mmCIF file of C-alpha atoms in Angstrom:
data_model
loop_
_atom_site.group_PDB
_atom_site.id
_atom_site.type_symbol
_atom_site.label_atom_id
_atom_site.label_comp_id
_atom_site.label_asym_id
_atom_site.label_seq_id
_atom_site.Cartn_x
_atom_site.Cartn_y
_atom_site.Cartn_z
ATOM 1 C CA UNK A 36 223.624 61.837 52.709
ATOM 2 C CA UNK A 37 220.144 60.602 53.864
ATOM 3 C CA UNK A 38 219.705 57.024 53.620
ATOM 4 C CA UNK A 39 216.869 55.945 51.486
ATOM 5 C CA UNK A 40 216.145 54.956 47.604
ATOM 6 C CA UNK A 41 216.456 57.827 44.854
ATOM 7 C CA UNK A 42 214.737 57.423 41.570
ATOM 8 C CA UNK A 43 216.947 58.885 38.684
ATOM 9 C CA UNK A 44 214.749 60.433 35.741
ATOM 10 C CA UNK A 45 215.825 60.981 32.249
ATOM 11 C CA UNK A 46 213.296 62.567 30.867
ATOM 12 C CA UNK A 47 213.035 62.580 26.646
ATOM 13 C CA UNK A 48 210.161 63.815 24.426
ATOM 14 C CA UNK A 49 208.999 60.369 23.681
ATOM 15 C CA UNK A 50 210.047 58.865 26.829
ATOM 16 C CA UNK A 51 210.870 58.842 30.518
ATOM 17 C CA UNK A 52 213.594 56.443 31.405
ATOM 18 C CA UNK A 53 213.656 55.799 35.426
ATOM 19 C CA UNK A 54 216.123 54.243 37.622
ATOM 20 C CA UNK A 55 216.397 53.110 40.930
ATOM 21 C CA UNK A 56 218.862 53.254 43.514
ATOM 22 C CA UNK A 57 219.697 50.981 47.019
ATOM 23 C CA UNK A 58 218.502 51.685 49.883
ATOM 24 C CA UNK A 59 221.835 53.190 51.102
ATOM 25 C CA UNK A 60 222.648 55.571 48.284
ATOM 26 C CA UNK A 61 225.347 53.163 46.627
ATOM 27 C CA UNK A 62 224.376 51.977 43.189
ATOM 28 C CA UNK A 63 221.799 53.234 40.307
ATOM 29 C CA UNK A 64 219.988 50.306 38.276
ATOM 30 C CA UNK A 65 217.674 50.747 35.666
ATOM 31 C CA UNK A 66 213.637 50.234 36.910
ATOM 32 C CA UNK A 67 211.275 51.147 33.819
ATOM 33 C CA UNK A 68 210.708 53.153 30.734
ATOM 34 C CA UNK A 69 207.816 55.330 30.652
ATOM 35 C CA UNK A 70 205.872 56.606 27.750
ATOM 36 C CA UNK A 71 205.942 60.169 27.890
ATOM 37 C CA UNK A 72 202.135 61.558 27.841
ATOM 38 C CA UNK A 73 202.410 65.662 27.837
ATOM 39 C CA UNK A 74 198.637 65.696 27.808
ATOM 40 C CA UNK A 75 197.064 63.907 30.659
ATOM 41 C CA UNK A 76 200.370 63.310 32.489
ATOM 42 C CA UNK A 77 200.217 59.152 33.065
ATOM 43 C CA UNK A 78 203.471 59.283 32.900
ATOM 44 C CA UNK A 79 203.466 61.785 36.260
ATOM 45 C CA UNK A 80 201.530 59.500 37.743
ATOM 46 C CA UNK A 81 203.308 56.354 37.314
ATOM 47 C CA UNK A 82 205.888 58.151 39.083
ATOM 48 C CA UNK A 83 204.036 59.134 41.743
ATOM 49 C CA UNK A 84 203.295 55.324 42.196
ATOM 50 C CA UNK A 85 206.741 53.863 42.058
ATOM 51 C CA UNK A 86 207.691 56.931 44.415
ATOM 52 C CA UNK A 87 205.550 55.115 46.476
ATOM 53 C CA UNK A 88 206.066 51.413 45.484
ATOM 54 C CA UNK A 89 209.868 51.975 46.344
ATOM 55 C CA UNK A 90 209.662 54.273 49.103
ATOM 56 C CA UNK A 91 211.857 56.598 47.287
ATOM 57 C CA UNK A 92 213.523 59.546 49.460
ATOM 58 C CA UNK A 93 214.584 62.042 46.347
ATOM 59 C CA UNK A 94 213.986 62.243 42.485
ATOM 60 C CA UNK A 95 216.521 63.351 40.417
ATOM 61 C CA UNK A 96 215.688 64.559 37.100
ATOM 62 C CA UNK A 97 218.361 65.030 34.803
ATOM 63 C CA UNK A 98 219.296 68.335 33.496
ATOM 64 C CA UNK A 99 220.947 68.429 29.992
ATOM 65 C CA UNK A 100 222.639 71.606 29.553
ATOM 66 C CA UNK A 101 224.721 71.912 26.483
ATOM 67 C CA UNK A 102 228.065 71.531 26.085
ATOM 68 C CA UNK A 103 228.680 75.427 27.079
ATOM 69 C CA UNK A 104 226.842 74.755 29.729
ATOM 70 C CA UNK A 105 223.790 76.802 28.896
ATOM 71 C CA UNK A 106 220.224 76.142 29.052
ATOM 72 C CA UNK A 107 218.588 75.377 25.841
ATOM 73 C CA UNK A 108 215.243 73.686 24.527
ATOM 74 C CA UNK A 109 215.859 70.141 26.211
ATOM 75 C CA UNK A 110 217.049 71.774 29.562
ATOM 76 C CA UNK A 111 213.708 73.873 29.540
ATOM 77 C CA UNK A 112 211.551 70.659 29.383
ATOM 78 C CA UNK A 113 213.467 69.016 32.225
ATOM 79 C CA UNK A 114 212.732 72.062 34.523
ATOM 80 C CA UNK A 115 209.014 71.965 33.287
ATOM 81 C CA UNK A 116 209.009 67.892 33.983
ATOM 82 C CA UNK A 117 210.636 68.092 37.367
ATOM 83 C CA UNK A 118 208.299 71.483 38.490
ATOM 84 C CA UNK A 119 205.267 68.950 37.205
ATOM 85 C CA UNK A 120 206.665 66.059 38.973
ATOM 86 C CA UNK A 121 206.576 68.535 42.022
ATOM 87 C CA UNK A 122 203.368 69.409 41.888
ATOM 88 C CA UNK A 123 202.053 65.828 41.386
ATOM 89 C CA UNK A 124 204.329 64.602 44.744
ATOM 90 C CA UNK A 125 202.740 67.317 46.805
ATOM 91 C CA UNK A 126 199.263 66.977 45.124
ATOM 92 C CA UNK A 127 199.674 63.519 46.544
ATOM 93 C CA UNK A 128 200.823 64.451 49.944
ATOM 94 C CA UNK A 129 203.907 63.420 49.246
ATOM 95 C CA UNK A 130 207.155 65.724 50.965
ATOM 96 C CA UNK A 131 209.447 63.880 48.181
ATOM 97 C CA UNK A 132 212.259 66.562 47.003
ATOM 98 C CA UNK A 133 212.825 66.933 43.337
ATOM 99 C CA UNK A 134 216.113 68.111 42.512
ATOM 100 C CA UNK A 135 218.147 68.686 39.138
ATOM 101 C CA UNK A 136 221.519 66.975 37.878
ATOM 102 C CA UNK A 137 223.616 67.811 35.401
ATOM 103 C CA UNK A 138 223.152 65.086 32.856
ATOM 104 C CA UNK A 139 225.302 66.304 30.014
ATOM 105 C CA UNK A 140 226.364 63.258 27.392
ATOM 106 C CA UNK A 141 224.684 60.533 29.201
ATOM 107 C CA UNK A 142 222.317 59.608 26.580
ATOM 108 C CA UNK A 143 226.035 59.357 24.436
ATOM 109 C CA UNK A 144 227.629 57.522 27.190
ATOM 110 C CA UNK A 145 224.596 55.194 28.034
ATOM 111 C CA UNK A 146 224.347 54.456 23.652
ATOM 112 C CA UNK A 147 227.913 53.858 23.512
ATOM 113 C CA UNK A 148 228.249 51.463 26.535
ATOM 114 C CA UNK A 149 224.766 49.520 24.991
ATOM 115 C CA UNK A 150 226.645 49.175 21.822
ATOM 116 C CA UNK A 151 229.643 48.082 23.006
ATOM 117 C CA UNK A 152 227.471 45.549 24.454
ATOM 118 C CA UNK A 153 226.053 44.428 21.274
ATOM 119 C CA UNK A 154 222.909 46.247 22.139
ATOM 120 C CA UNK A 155 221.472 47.255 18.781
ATOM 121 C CA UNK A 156 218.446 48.603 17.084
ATOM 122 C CA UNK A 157 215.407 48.232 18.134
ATOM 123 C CA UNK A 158 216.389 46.914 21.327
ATOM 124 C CA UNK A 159 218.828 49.717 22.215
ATOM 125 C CA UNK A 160 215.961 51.871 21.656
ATOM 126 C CA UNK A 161 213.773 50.701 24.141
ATOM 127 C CA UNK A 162 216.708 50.762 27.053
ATOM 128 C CA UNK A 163 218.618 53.346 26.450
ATOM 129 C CA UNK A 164 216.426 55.784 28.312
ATOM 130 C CA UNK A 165 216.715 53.522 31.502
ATOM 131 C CA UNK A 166 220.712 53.404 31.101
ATOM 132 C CA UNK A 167 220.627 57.281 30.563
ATOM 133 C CA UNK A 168 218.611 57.261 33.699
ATOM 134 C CA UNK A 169 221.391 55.347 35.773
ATOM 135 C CA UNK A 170 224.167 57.438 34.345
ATOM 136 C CA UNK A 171 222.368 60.681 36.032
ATOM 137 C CA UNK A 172 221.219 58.937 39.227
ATOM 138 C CA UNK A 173 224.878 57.292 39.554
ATOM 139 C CA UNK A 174 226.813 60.694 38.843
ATOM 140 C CA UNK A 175 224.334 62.184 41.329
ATOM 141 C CA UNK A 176 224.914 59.452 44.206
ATOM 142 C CA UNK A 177 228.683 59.490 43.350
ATOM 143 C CA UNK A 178 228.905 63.274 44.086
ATOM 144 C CA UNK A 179 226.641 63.350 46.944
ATOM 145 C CA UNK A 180 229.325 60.748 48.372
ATOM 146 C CA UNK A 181 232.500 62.582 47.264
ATOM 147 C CA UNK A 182 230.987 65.839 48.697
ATOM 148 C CA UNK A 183 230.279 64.103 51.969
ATOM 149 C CA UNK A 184 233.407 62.062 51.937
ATOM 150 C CA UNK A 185 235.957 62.967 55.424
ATOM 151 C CA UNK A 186 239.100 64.481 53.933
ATOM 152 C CA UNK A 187 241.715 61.814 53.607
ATOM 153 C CA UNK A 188 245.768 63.634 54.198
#
């Protein structure tokens, strides 16, 4: 695996939780929420900018299939987010690959590890896209490792 950052993106209908990873491919934290603005695309932008800001190697968007594993509505706008996303990297004269992960039950996982936290409410709310974000950049990162990992006897 490439060194370099990688910014994980959950991507919602409201919002855009992003994520950041180190330099060497390690660890996910969360970076930022963004509002999610299906008009005039701020949202792509601001991505654009911490692409830049952060010097960020690969986005991953996350791709939430259903259980089945199928594509359905929410799957559909994740390819149309990371195609956009695409466009706006290479309108920018950026050569930044945007790639898919399976994000299935991270939103669960990342509301269920906030609770147990005694993350509540309102408060949940506005970090729960970020920690949905981390889950899909860390499960990405983790299998990149695994896949590259020698064989051990």
């Amino acid at each position: 695996m490439s060194e370099g950052r990688r910014l994980g993106v959950d991507v919602g209908s409201v919002r855009v939780g992003v994520a950041l990873s180190d330099p060497g491919g390690v660890l996910a934290t969360p970076l930022v929420t963004l509002d999610r603005d299906g008009t005039a695309g701020t949202d792509l932008d601001r991505l654009v900018a911490l692409v830049d800001e952060h010097e960020v190697v690969e986005v991953v968007v996350g791709l939430p299939r259903t259980l089945a594993g199928r594509d359905g509505p929410a799957a559909q706008s994740a390819q149309e987010y990371a195609a956009a996303a695409r466009d706006r990297l290479a309108a920018a004269g950026r050569d930044v690959p945007v790639v898919l992960a399976d994000e299935r039950l991270t939103t669960v996982a990342a509301t269920r590890t906030l609770s147990d936290r005694g993350v509540r409410g309102r408060k949940q709310r506005r970090v729960i896209d970020q920690a949905a974000a981390v889950a899909i950049l860390q499960g990405h990162l983790d299998a990149r490792r695994a896949a590259g990992a020698p064989e051990t006897s």
